XYZ file of C-alpha atoms in Angstrom:
283
model
C 57.187 148.032 165.278
C 57.044 151.590 166.801
C 55.904 154.416 164.419
C 56.617 158.044 164.545
C 53.437 160.157 165.220
C 51.927 161.337 161.791
C 52.177 164.809 162.835
C 55.876 164.519 163.534
C 56.386 162.708 159.997
C 54.459 165.433 158.287
C 56.697 168.248 159.727
C 59.790 166.358 158.965
C 58.886 166.024 155.381
C 58.247 169.806 155.208
C 61.235 170.716 156.815
C 63.907 172.113 154.383
C 66.661 171.202 157.068
C 65.630 167.827 156.696
C 65.839 167.827 152.813
C 69.335 169.220 152.870
C 70.533 166.533 155.416
C 68.599 163.470 153.522
C 69.793 164.718 149.956
C 73.410 166.067 151.146
C 73.737 162.439 152.743
C 72.666 160.909 149.288
C 75.151 163.111 147.483
C 78.105 162.302 149.874
C 77.474 158.448 149.511
C 77.325 158.693 145.679
C 80.576 160.867 145.577
C 82.297 158.645 147.934
C 81.811 155.756 145.151
C 83.311 157.905 142.589
C 86.575 156.734 141.239
C 87.683 159.228 138.677
C 90.835 161.133 139.409
C 89.903 164.841 140.243
C 91.229 167.539 137.973
C 92.826 170.174 140.298
C 90.705 173.225 139.002
C 87.660 171.501 138.073
C 84.731 170.228 140.255
C 82.281 167.949 138.690
C 78.839 166.907 140.131
C 77.954 164.169 137.916
C 74.510 163.712 136.279
C 74.005 160.475 138.339
C 74.623 162.778 141.555
C 72.180 165.376 140.343
C 69.487 162.652 139.304
C 69.935 161.108 142.779
C 69.361 164.381 144.453
C 66.246 165.271 142.474
C 64.778 162.076 143.097
C 65.613 162.148 146.978
C 64.085 165.667 147.148
C 60.946 164.688 144.944
C 60.437 161.726 147.534
C 60.565 163.933 150.625
C 58.442 167.010 149.019
C 56.066 164.934 146.941
C 56.980 166.999 143.815
C 59.989 167.672 141.471
C 62.398 170.436 143.203
C 62.569 173.796 141.183
C 66.082 174.570 139.715
C 66.865 176.756 142.356
C 65.957 174.175 144.956
C 68.086 171.579 143.254
C 71.053 174.056 142.982
C 70.829 174.955 146.661
C 70.621 171.164 147.541
C 73.984 170.417 145.324
C 75.964 173.593 146.492
C 77.013 172.063 150.041
C 78.818 169.089 148.347
C 80.446 171.717 145.910
C 81.341 173.734 149.016
C 82.838 170.841 150.668
C 84.959 169.803 147.722
C 86.149 173.484 147.264
C 87.229 173.663 150.908
C 88.779 170.167 150.890
C 91.010 171.168 147.918
C 91.980 174.643 149.152
C 93.029 172.825 152.464
C 95.101 170.355 150.332
C 96.665 173.365 148.318
C 97.720 175.040 151.645
C 99.321 171.936 152.664
C 97.100 171.599 155.708
C 97.227 167.669 155.566
C 100.967 167.914 155.973
C 102.370 167.199 159.383
C 98.987 167.110 160.920
C 98.813 164.454 163.505
C 94.883 164.343 163.530
C 94.873 164.236 159.769
C 97.463 161.420 159.701
C 95.510 159.598 162.537
C 92.075 159.657 160.523
C 93.899 158.404 157.369
C 95.399 155.537 159.295
C 92.096 154.625 160.860
C 90.451 154.945 157.517
C 92.936 152.659 155.713
C 92.916 150.258 158.670
C 89.075 150.313 158.135
C 89.272 149.592 154.717
C 91.750 146.671 155.072
C 89.667 144.880 157.941
C 87.788 141.926 157.109
C 88.871 141.783 153.480
C 88.421 138.123 153.301
C 84.804 137.358 154.868
C 85.207 133.824 155.558
C 82.860 131.346 153.798
C 80.853 128.907 156.036
C 83.363 126.772 157.711
C 82.757 122.913 157.334
C 81.865 120.755 160.438
C 85.139 119.021 160.272
C 87.188 122.391 160.174
C 85.383 123.667 163.152
C 85.993 120.288 165.084
C 89.521 120.474 164.270
C 90.024 123.867 165.362
C 88.091 123.173 168.570
C 90.650 120.085 169.269
C 93.596 122.138 168.556
C 92.668 125.106 170.462
C 91.516 123.897 173.916
C 92.695 126.939 175.777
C 90.222 129.180 173.845
C 87.221 127.253 175.135
C 88.254 125.768 178.504
C 86.314 127.207 181.366
C 88.686 128.040 184.285
C 88.170 126.717 187.791
C 85.642 128.955 189.432
C 84.952 129.840 193.236
C 81.839 131.178 194.991
C 82.603 132.738 198.261
C 81.716 135.329 200.774
C 84.335 137.779 202.639
C 84.149 140.076 205.645
C 86.357 142.923 205.729
C 88.513 144.543 208.611
C 89.380 148.120 207.786
C 92.683 149.701 208.864
C 91.172 152.985 209.002
C 88.402 151.969 211.483
C 90.721 149.520 213.385
C 94.130 151.295 213.495
C 96.631 149.263 215.783
C 93.962 146.856 216.770
C 93.434 145.558 213.107
C 94.983 142.154 213.469
C 93.691 141.464 216.983
C 90.123 142.394 215.701
C 90.488 140.444 212.692
C 91.527 137.238 214.595
C 88.586 137.806 217.097
C 86.147 138.384 214.163
C 87.435 135.170 212.285
C 86.557 133.439 215.863
C 83.230 135.075 216.092
C 82.306 133.892 212.377
C 83.132 130.365 213.092
C 81.301 130.525 216.163
C 78.015 131.397 214.176
C 78.032 135.046 214.298
C 76.484 137.045 211.168
C 79.161 138.507 208.938
C 76.965 141.884 209.138
C 77.625 141.839 212.769
C 81.453 141.468 212.570
C 82.946 143.325 209.751
C 83.506 146.772 208.526
C 82.114 148.355 205.491
C 83.922 147.359 202.340
C 84.649 148.979 198.903
C 84.335 145.119 197.469
C 81.445 143.035 197.376
C 80.657 140.813 200.261
C 79.839 137.740 198.212
C 81.176 136.628 194.721
C 79.536 133.986 192.372
C 81.658 131.925 189.856
C 84.739 134.060 190.218
C 88.072 132.780 188.360
C 91.436 132.920 190.174
C 92.724 135.593 188.250
C 89.765 137.920 189.428
C 90.281 137.008 193.047
C 94.009 137.485 193.099
C 93.593 141.077 191.428
C 90.938 141.988 194.115
C 92.315 140.467 197.093
C 95.970 139.273 196.475
C 97.540 135.815 195.664
C 97.715 134.547 199.194
C 94.008 134.726 199.551
C 93.384 133.274 196.126
C 95.540 130.291 196.539
C 94.041 129.548 199.923
C 90.538 129.944 198.767
C 91.175 127.702 195.865
C 92.456 125.012 198.099
C 90.098 125.326 201.043
C 87.020 123.188 201.958
C 83.565 124.813 201.410
C 81.813 125.965 204.600
C 84.505 126.990 206.808
C 85.606 130.730 207.495
C 89.461 131.090 206.989
C 92.011 133.841 207.214
C 92.738 136.471 208.021
C 94.141 137.419 204.635
C 95.818 140.980 203.709
C 94.856 142.917 200.472
C 95.660 146.425 199.514
C 92.515 147.352 201.290
C 92.982 145.626 204.643
C 92.237 142.312 206.088
C 89.637 139.678 205.109
C 88.075 136.552 206.451
C 86.645 134.355 203.609
C 84.197 131.375 203.434
C 84.209 129.154 200.229
C 80.669 128.388 199.350
C 81.363 126.202 196.154
C 84.157 125.418 193.704
C 84.141 124.154 190.071
C 87.191 122.468 188.505
C 88.513 123.847 185.128
C 86.596 122.054 182.229
C 86.453 121.889 178.483
C 82.740 121.856 177.370
C 81.913 119.221 174.651
C 82.067 120.692 171.246
C 78.142 120.274 170.701
C 77.575 122.673 173.805
C 79.512 125.370 172.452
C 79.560 124.955 168.639
C 78.361 128.672 167.904
C 81.257 130.041 169.870
C 83.803 127.627 168.157
C 82.329 128.949 164.731
C 82.582 132.681 166.006
C 86.252 132.144 167.236
C 87.115 130.105 164.092
C 85.851 133.156 161.838
C 87.454 135.669 163.750
C 90.829 133.844 163.570
C 90.581 133.587 159.806
C 89.741 137.204 159.423
C 92.768 138.170 161.500
C 94.843 136.046 159.446
C 93.525 137.463 156.230
C 94.060 140.961 157.582
C 97.664 140.174 158.528
C 98.392 138.930 154.956
C 96.819 141.967 153.497
C 99.087 144.410 155.770
C 102.037 142.054 154.879
C 101.533 142.725 151.130
C 101.081 146.273 151.582
C 104.364 146.401 153.656
C 106.374 144.534 151.034
C 105.779 147.555 148.628
C 108.234 149.531 150.893
C 111.683 149.626 151.811
C 111.489 149.998 155.632
C 114.357 151.519 157.258
C 114.888 151.569 161.020
C 117.743 153.904 161.939
C 119.498 152.974 165.152
C 120.212 155.788 167.646
C 123.967 156.463 168.476
C 124.948 154.362 171.474
C 127.848 156.899 172.473
């Protein structure tokens, strides 16, 4: 394991800023775990918090902090609480989209993964695998080469040049000697149909997944221009045996159980409210 240089460690230990950061973090963590309701005009730094601050400072400095040092370490926590309460008193949390968003995020975080699933049985995992083949099926994949003919470079001769280029490729000319520079890759390995369709269009994707390997075909039009393509290999869709993907099945099953638990928690919270959805005037 990589270690910090001793000189750097010594400097960090002696740096007062490090003391404030470390001890402040300890106080914040302890304060976050307190559950006592706050009294509006009273701020309490508990004996537990002070003891933790003293212990953290002593560990860093190698000695007990003085009363002044301890007070200085505690003061940022007091300051934060003062500023927080004053902000609430001024209503700064009301109608503030940023505060609202942060609170929603925090509540969402607190309700996530409420039920961390216990280890699942082999039987449950196999049943999930058999009931959810769509989650684990590897789609049909193609590996292919493409040569691009650019509308910008070819102009009105684009289609004629593409047809001549395709003939040259079939006659054995190297792709680099035929096409134009392309914003896309010249070769693709194990590409699913969806990826091919997004990049090159449905026409090319359909032809490629029906083509015989080894022959140049086309030209096909995409949003970029015209393409000649050569299929190198194609694999059919397949569902791997359970034993081959057991770890992934367990991961997916656990994720589904967590989603279900989180949704149940949300529905329980939602049931506490009367939800009224007013309809706009249709006049």
